[in-house]
Amino acid sequence: MENRYSTDDTREGKFLSLRFRMVEEQLVTRGIQDAAVLAAMRSVPRHQFVSESLQSEAYADHPVCIDHFQTVSQPYIVAYMLSALDLERSSRVLEIGTGCGYQTAILAEIVEDVYSIEILPALLFRANQTLDRLGYRNVHTMLGDGALGWAAAAPFDAIIVSAAADSVPEQLVAQLAPNGRLILPLASKDGSQHLVLVKRTESGVALDELLPVRFVPLRKTGLS
Ligand code: SAH
């Protein structure tokens, strides 16, 4: 994290104030209270995860395009999903859809170990580079289909899926620890999507439908 401000201090200072404003205006005023999530979102330089030409939009109240027709989620949605997971420092977390690595970095600020799976090789390569450059050493990434989970690193206290599925992937539920939480966008037949929180309880699983959302679909293969 030592190189974060080395390129151009004035420019980075401008992004820092945009970032603080993003947290106040988009997150705090809309009810996000999780202190660890708010601190991480004040800290991670979101603009460094998007291409140079889109950096000025990085802190705006909407998703931003990354490569291969994918997007980095709107800041509020990232904060909302992570708050719903009730993370603790010791939580073991799996992320599906590394994308540009922005949310991975937020997670890496909050918990000790983050596991993240991405299906598109070019995106994973770039995310790994960015995370490495920013000094995140507690992130483990893998290329593959995230719907299968990461059995060797399971069980997880929390799993977050950043692409919309048609049904709750069974293997992800199976890789939840007791009391583990899984949050994902779920698509209905009519094309609408909702965030769903799945909790593993002693007697089975409990499902809660949260916000309506719009995510890119969960892919079956890494080929475009
Ligand atoms: N959290 C990301 C969001 C990226 S958009 C970010 O901060 O940038 C969703 C991502 O999920 C894309 O990168 C897409 O390639 C990836 N994805 C889609 N289907 C997947 C699958 N089955 N397994 C793993 N990643 C997948």
mmCIF file with all atom_site columns, N, CA, C and O and ligand atoms in Angstrom, residues 66 70-72 95-103 117-120 123 144-146 162-163 216-219, ligand 1:
data_model
loop_
_atom_site.group_PDB
_atom_site.id
_atom_site.type_symbol
_atom_site.label_atom_id
_atom_site.label_alt_id
_atom_site.label_comp_id
_atom_site.label_asym_id
_atom_site.label_entity_id
_atom_site.label_seq_id
_atom_site.pdbx_PDB_ins_code
_atom_site.Cartn_x
_atom_site.Cartn_y
_atom_site.Cartn_z
_atom_site.occupancy
_atom_site.B_iso_or_equiv
_atom_site.pdbx_formal_charge
_atom_site.auth_seq_id
_atom_site.auth_comp_id
_atom_site.auth_asym_id
_atom_site.auth_atom_id
_atom_site.pdbx_PDB_model_num
ATOM   1   N N   . ILE A 1 66  ? -15.652 -1.941  -16.724 1.00 0.00 ? 66  ILE A N   1
ATOM   2   C CA  . ILE A 1 66  ? -14.270 -2.416  -16.772 1.00 0.00 ? 66  ILE A CA  1
ATOM   3   C C   . ILE A 1 66  ? -14.155 -3.156  -18.105 1.00 0.00 ? 66  ILE A C   1
ATOM   4   O O   . ILE A 1 66  ? -15.019 -2.976  -18.948 1.00 0.00 ? 66  ILE A O   1
ATOM   5   N N   . GLN A 1 70  ? -17.932 -5.979  -18.612 1.00 0.00 ? 70  GLN A N   1
ATOM   6   C CA  . GLN A 1 70  ? -18.272 -6.192  -17.210 1.00 0.00 ? 70  GLN A CA  1
ATOM   7   C C   . GLN A 1 70  ? -18.248 -4.824  -16.523 1.00 0.00 ? 70  GLN A C   1
ATOM   8   O O   . GLN A 1 70  ? -17.739 -3.852  -17.080 1.00 0.00 ? 70  GLN A O   1
ATOM   9   N N   . THR A 1 71  ? -18.800 -4.750  -15.332 1.00 0.00 ? 71  THR A N   1
ATOM   10  C CA  . THR A 1 71  ? -18.803 -3.475  -14.605 1.00 0.00 ? 71  THR A CA  1
ATOM   11  C C   . THR A 1 71  ? -18.361 -3.677  -13.163 1.00 0.00 ? 71  THR A C   1
ATOM   12  O O   . THR A 1 71  ? -18.537 -4.761  -12.606 1.00 0.00 ? 71  THR A O   1
ATOM   13  N N   . VAL A 1 72  ? -17.785 -2.621  -12.588 1.00 0.00 ? 72  VAL A N   1
ATOM   14  C CA  . VAL A 1 72  ? -17.556 -2.632  -11.147 1.00 0.00 ? 72  VAL A CA  1
ATOM   15  C C   . VAL A 1 72  ? -18.817 -2.021  -10.535 1.00 0.00 ? 72  VAL A C   1
ATOM   16  O O   . VAL A 1 72  ? -19.324 -0.995  -11.004 1.00 0.00 ? 72  VAL A O   1
ATOM   17  N N   . GLU A 1 95  ? -15.193 -14.650 -2.649  1.00 0.00 ? 95  GLU A N   1
ATOM   18  C CA  . GLU A 1 95  ? -15.854 -13.740 -3.595  1.00 0.00 ? 95  GLU A CA  1
ATOM   19  C C   . GLU A 1 95  ? -15.911 -14.421 -4.963  1.00 0.00 ? 95  GLU A C   1
ATOM   20  O O   . GLU A 1 95  ? -14.904 -14.976 -5.407  1.00 0.00 ? 95  GLU A O   1
ATOM   21  N N   . ILE A 1 96  ? -17.071 -14.358 -5.606  1.00 0.00 ? 96  ILE A N   1
ATOM   22  C CA  . ILE A 1 96  ? -17.201 -14.897 -6.961  1.00 0.00 ? 96  ILE A CA  1
ATOM   23  C C   . ILE A 1 96  ? -17.323 -13.720 -7.913  1.00 0.00 ? 96  ILE A C   1
ATOM   24  O O   . ILE A 1 96  ? -18.254 -12.923 -7.785  1.00 0.00 ? 96  ILE A O   1
ATOM   25  N N   . GLY A 1 97  ? -16.393 -13.620 -8.880  1.00 0.00 ? 97  GLY A N   1
ATOM   26  C CA  . GLY A 1 97  ? -16.384 -12.498 -9.819  1.00 0.00 ? 97  GLY A CA  1
ATOM   27  C C   . GLY A 1 97  ? -15.433 -11.417 -9.334  1.00 0.00 ? 97  GLY A C   1
ATOM   28  O O   . GLY A 1 97  ? -15.847 -10.366 -8.854  1.00 0.00 ? 97  GLY A O   1
ATOM   29  N N   . THR A 1 98  ? -14.137 -11.686 -9.472  1.00 0.00 ? 98  THR A N   1
ATOM   30  C CA  . THR A 1 98  ? -13.114 -10.725 -9.022  1.00 0.00 ? 98  THR A CA  1
ATOM   31  C C   . THR A 1 98  ? -13.227 -9.423  -9.805  1.00 0.00 ? 98  THR A C   1
ATOM   32  O O   . THR A 1 98  ? -13.038 -8.340  -9.238  1.00 0.00 ? 98  THR A O   1
ATOM   33  N N   . GLY A 1 99  ? -13.540 -9.539  -11.098 1.00 0.00 ? 99  GLY A N   1
ATOM   34  C CA  . GLY A 1 99  ? -13.665 -8.352  -11.950 1.00 0.00 ? 99  GLY A CA  1
ATOM   35  C C   . GLY A 1 99  ? -12.376 -7.541  -11.936 1.00 0.00 ? 99  GLY A C   1
ATOM   36  O O   . GLY A 1 99  ? -11.294 -8.060  -12.180 1.00 0.00 ? 99  GLY A O   1
ATOM   37  N N   . CYS A 1 100 ? -12.499 -6.257  -11.599 1.00 0.00 ? 100 CYS A N   1
ATOM   38  C CA  . CYS A 1 100 ? -11.307 -5.402  -11.552 1.00 0.00 ? 100 CYS A CA  1
ATOM   39  C C   . CYS A 1 100 ? -10.580 -5.529  -10.215 1.00 0.00 ? 100 CYS A C   1
ATOM   40  O O   . CYS A 1 100 ? -9.500  -4.962  -10.045 1.00 0.00 ? 100 CYS A O   1
ATOM   41  N N   . GLY A 1 101 ? -11.191 -6.207  -9.254  1.00 0.00 ? 101 GLY A N   1
ATOM   42  C CA  . GLY A 1 101 ? -10.528 -6.404  -7.959  1.00 0.00 ? 101 GLY A CA  1
ATOM   43  C C   . GLY A 1 101 ? -10.873 -5.360  -6.915  1.00 0.00 ? 101 GLY A C   1
ATOM   44  O O   . GLY A 1 101 ? -10.367 -5.412  -5.795  1.00 0.00 ? 101 GLY A O   1
ATOM   45  N N   . TYR A 1 102 ? -11.766 -4.424  -7.262  1.00 0.00 ? 102 TYR A N   1
ATOM   46  C CA  . TYR A 1 102 ? -12.087 -3.359  -6.300  1.00 0.00 ? 102 TYR A CA  1
ATOM   47  C C   . TYR A 1 102 ? -12.714 -3.913  -5.013  1.00 0.00 ? 102 TYR A C   1
ATOM   48  O O   . TYR A 1 102 ? -12.238 -3.655  -3.907  1.00 0.00 ? 102 TYR A O   1
ATOM   49  N N   . GLN A 1 103 ? -13.774 -4.708  -5.191  1.00 0.00 ? 103 GLN A N   1
ATOM   50  C CA  . GLN A 1 103 ? -14.445 -5.252  -4.002  1.00 0.00 ? 103 GLN A CA  1
ATOM   51  C C   . GLN A 1 103 ? -13.526 -6.226  -3.250  1.00 0.00 ? 103 GLN A C   1
ATOM   52  O O   . GLN A 1 103 ? -13.598 -6.345  -2.022  1.00 0.00 ? 103 GLN A O   1
ATOM   53  N N   . ILE A 1 117 ? -12.640 -15.782 -6.993  1.00 0.00 ? 117 ILE A N   1
ATOM   54  C CA  . ILE A 1 117 ? -12.600 -16.565 -8.241  1.00 0.00 ? 117 ILE A CA  1
ATOM   55  C C   . ILE A 1 117 ? -13.127 -15.712 -9.393  1.00 0.00 ? 117 ILE A C   1
ATOM   56  O O   . ILE A 1 117 ? -14.169 -15.064 -9.269  1.00 0.00 ? 117 ILE A O   1
ATOM   57  N N   . GLU A 1 118 ? -12.409 -15.729 -10.520 1.00 0.00 ? 118 GLU A N   1
ATOM   58  C CA  . GLU A 1 118 ? -12.839 -14.997 -11.714 1.00 0.00 ? 118 GLU A CA  1
ATOM   59  C C   . GLU A 1 118 ? -12.762 -15.962 -12.890 1.00 0.00 ? 118 GLU A C   1
ATOM   60  O O   . GLU A 1 118 ? -11.837 -16.760 -12.990 1.00 0.00 ? 118 GLU A O   1
ATOM   61  N N   . ILE A 1 119 ? -13.736 -15.835 -13.796 1.00 0.00 ? 119 ILE A N   1
ATOM   62  C CA  . ILE A 1 119 ? -13.784 -16.779 -14.924 1.00 0.00 ? 119 ILE A CA  1
ATOM   63  C C   . ILE A 1 119 ? -13.075 -16.232 -16.172 1.00 0.00 ? 119 ILE A C   1
ATOM   64  O O   . ILE A 1 119 ? -12.694 -16.999 -17.045 1.00 0.00 ? 119 ILE A O   1
ATOM   65  N N   . LEU A 1 120 ? -12.892 -14.918 -16.276 1.00 0.00 ? 120 LEU A N   1
ATOM   66  C CA  . LEU A 1 120 ? -12.243 -14.339 -17.463 1.00 0.00 ? 120 LEU A CA  1
ATOM   67  C C   . LEU A 1 120 ? -10.757 -14.075 -17.180 1.00 0.00 ? 120 LEU A C   1
ATOM   68  O O   . LEU A 1 120 ? -10.420 -13.210 -16.355 1.00 0.00 ? 120 LEU A O   1
ATOM   69  N N   . LEU A 1 123 ? -9.298  -10.410 -17.139 1.00 0.00 ? 123 LEU A N   1
ATOM   70  C CA  . LEU A 1 123 ? -9.713  -9.594  -15.986 1.00 0.00 ? 123 LEU A CA  1
ATOM   71  C C   . LEU A 1 123 ? -8.935  -10.007 -14.736 1.00 0.00 ? 123 LEU A C   1
ATOM   72  O O   . LEU A 1 123 ? -8.487  -9.161  -13.960 1.00 0.00 ? 123 LEU A O   1
ATOM   73  N N   . GLY A 1 144 ? -11.527 -19.685 -12.760 1.00 0.00 ? 144 GLY A N   1
ATOM   74  C CA  . GLY A 1 144 ? -12.443 -20.816 -12.866 1.00 0.00 ? 144 GLY A CA  1
ATOM   75  C C   . GLY A 1 144 ? -13.884 -20.394 -12.716 1.00 0.00 ? 144 GLY A C   1
ATOM   76  O O   . GLY A 1 144 ? -14.194 -19.197 -12.640 1.00 0.00 ? 144 GLY A O   1
ATOM   77  N N   . ASP A 1 145 ? -14.762 -21.391 -12.684 1.00 0.00 ? 145 ASP A N   1
ATOM   78  C CA  . ASP A 1 145 ? -16.187 -21.141 -12.523 1.00 0.00 ? 145 ASP A CA  1
ATOM   79  C C   . ASP A 1 145 ? -16.521 -21.040 -11.036 1.00 0.00 ? 145 ASP A C   1
ATOM   80  O O   . ASP A 1 145 ? -16.512 -22.039 -10.318 1.00 0.00 ? 145 ASP A O   1
ATOM   81  N N   . GLY A 1 146 ? -16.839 -19.842 -10.609 1.00 0.00 ? 146 GLY A N   1
ATOM   82  C CA  . GLY A 1 146 ? -17.109 -19.598 -9.199  1.00 0.00 ? 146 GLY A CA  1
ATOM   83  C C   . GLY A 1 146 ? -18.319 -20.329 -8.654  1.00 0.00 ? 146 GLY A C   1
ATOM   84  O O   . GLY A 1 146 ? -18.428 -20.530 -7.442  1.00 0.00 ? 146 GLY A O   1
ATOM   85  N N   . SER A 1 162 ? -20.889 -11.679 -7.386  1.00 0.00 ? 162 SER A N   1
ATOM   86  C CA  . SER A 1 162 ? -21.045 -10.384 -8.072  1.00 0.00 ? 162 SER A CA  1
ATOM   87  C C   . SER A 1 162 ? -21.628 -10.509 -9.469  1.00 0.00 ? 162 SER A C   1
ATOM   88  O O   . SER A 1 162 ? -21.443 -9.623  -10.299 1.00 0.00 ? 162 SER A O   1
ATOM   89  N N   . ALA A 1 163 ? -22.270 -11.640 -9.767  1.00 0.00 ? 163 ALA A N   1
ATOM   90  C CA  . ALA A 1 163 ? -22.932 -11.802 -11.059 1.00 0.00 ? 163 ALA A CA  1
ATOM   91  C C   . ALA A 1 163 ? -24.221 -12.579 -10.792 1.00 0.00 ? 163 ALA A C   1
ATOM   92  O O   . ALA A 1 163 ? -24.282 -13.391 -9.869  1.00 0.00 ? 163 ALA A O   1
ATOM   93  N N   . VAL A 1 216 ? -24.486 -8.185  -14.150 1.00 0.00 ? 216 VAL A N   1
ATOM   94  C CA  . VAL A 1 216 ? -24.204 -8.997  -15.340 1.00 0.00 ? 216 VAL A CA  1
ATOM   95  C C   . VAL A 1 216 ? -24.484 -10.461 -14.965 1.00 0.00 ? 216 VAL A C   1
ATOM   96  O O   . VAL A 1 216 ? -24.396 -10.826 -13.792 1.00 0.00 ? 216 VAL A O   1
ATOM   97  N N   . PRO A 1 217 ? -24.836 -11.306 -15.963 1.00 0.00 ? 217 PRO A N   1
ATOM   98  C CA  . PRO A 1 217 ? -25.142 -12.709 -15.626 1.00 0.00 ? 217 PRO A CA  1
ATOM   99  C C   . PRO A 1 217 ? -23.900 -13.511 -15.230 1.00 0.00 ? 217 PRO A C   1
ATOM   100 O O   . PRO A 1 217 ? -22.800 -13.232 -15.703 1.00 0.00 ? 217 PRO A O   1
ATOM   101 N N   . LEU A 1 218 ? -24.099 -14.485 -14.384 1.00 0.00 ? 218 LEU A N   1
ATOM   102 C CA  . LEU A 1 218 ? -23.058 -15.436 -14.027 1.00 0.00 ? 218 LEU A CA  1
ATOM   103 C C   . LEU A 1 218 ? -22.795 -16.285 -15.267 1.00 0.00 ? 218 LEU A C   1
ATOM   104 O O   . LEU A 1 218 ? -23.726 -16.817 -15.860 1.00 0.00 ? 218 LEU A O   1
ATOM   105 N N   . ARG A 1 219 ? -21.540 -16.388 -15.671 1.00 0.00 ? 219 ARG A N   1
ATOM   106 C CA  . ARG A 1 219 ? -21.221 -17.103 -16.905 1.00 0.00 ? 219 ARG A CA  1
ATOM   107 C C   . ARG A 1 219 ? -20.932 -18.568 -16.617 1.00 0.00 ? 219 ARG A C   1
ATOM   108 O O   . ARG A 1 219 ? -20.482 -18.917 -15.534 1.00 0.00 ? 219 ARG A O   1
HETATM 109 N N1  . SAH B 2 .   ? -16.821 -7.326  -7.945  1.00 0.00 ? 1   SAH B N1  1
HETATM 110 C C1  . SAH B 2 .   ? -16.413 -7.041  -9.297  1.00 0.00 ? 1   SAH B C1  1
HETATM 111 C C2  . SAH B 2 .   ? -17.621 -7.042  -10.180 1.00 0.00 ? 1   SAH B C2  1
HETATM 112 C C3  . SAH B 2 .   ? -17.297 -7.491  -11.557 1.00 0.00 ? 1   SAH B C3  1
HETATM 113 S S1  . SAH B 2 .   ? -18.698 -7.836  -12.590 1.00 0.00 ? 1   SAH B S1  1
HETATM 114 C C4  . SAH B 2 .   ? -15.607 -5.744  -9.325  1.00 0.00 ? 1   SAH B C4  1
HETATM 115 O O1  . SAH B 2 .   ? -15.439 -5.124  -8.252  1.00 0.00 ? 1   SAH B O1  1
HETATM 116 O O2  . SAH B 2 .   ? -15.080 -5.361  -10.363 1.00 0.00 ? 1   SAH B O2  1
HETATM 117 C C5  . SAH B 2 .   ? -18.893 -9.559  -12.402 1.00 0.00 ? 1   SAH B C5  1
HETATM 118 C C6  . SAH B 2 .   ? -17.676 -10.408 -12.623 1.00 0.00 ? 1   SAH B C6  1
HETATM 119 O O3  . SAH B 2 .   ? -18.035 -11.769 -12.459 1.00 0.00 ? 1   SAH B O3  1
HETATM 120 C C7  . SAH B 2 .   ? -17.039 -10.293 -14.007 1.00 0.00 ? 1   SAH B C7  1
HETATM 121 O O4  . SAH B 2 .   ? -15.680 -10.030 -13.866 1.00 0.00 ? 1   SAH B O4  1
HETATM 122 C C8  . SAH B 2 .   ? -17.275 -11.672 -14.626 1.00 0.00 ? 1   SAH B C8  1
HETATM 123 O O5  . SAH B 2 .   ? -16.266 -12.073 -15.531 1.00 0.00 ? 1   SAH B O5  1
HETATM 124 C C9  . SAH B 2 .   ? -17.305 -12.548 -13.381 1.00 0.00 ? 1   SAH B C9  1
HETATM 125 N N2  . SAH B 2 .   ? -17.987 -13.825 -13.538 1.00 0.00 ? 1   SAH B N2  1
HETATM 126 C C10 . SAH B 2 .   ? -19.100 -14.096 -14.264 1.00 0.00 ? 1   SAH B C10 1
HETATM 127 N N3  . SAH B 2 .   ? -19.424 -15.400 -14.156 1.00 0.00 ? 1   SAH B N3  1
HETATM 128 C C11 . SAH B 2 .   ? -18.512 -15.972 -13.343 1.00 0.00 ? 1   SAH B C11 1
HETATM 129 C C12 . SAH B 2 .   ? -18.310 -17.295 -12.846 1.00 0.00 ? 1   SAH B C12 1
HETATM 130 N N4  . SAH B 2 .   ? -19.125 -18.296 -13.173 1.00 0.00 ? 1   SAH B N4  1
HETATM 131 N N5  . SAH B 2 .   ? -17.255 -17.517 -12.021 1.00 0.00 ? 1   SAH B N5  1
HETATM 132 C C13 . SAH B 2 .   ? -16.406 -16.512 -11.674 1.00 0.00 ? 1   SAH B C13 1
HETATM 133 N N6  . SAH B 2 .   ? -16.552 -15.236 -12.114 1.00 0.00 ? 1   SAH B N6  1
HETATM 134 C C14 . SAH B 2 .   ? -17.582 -14.983 -12.937 1.00 0.00 ? 1   SAH B C14 1
#
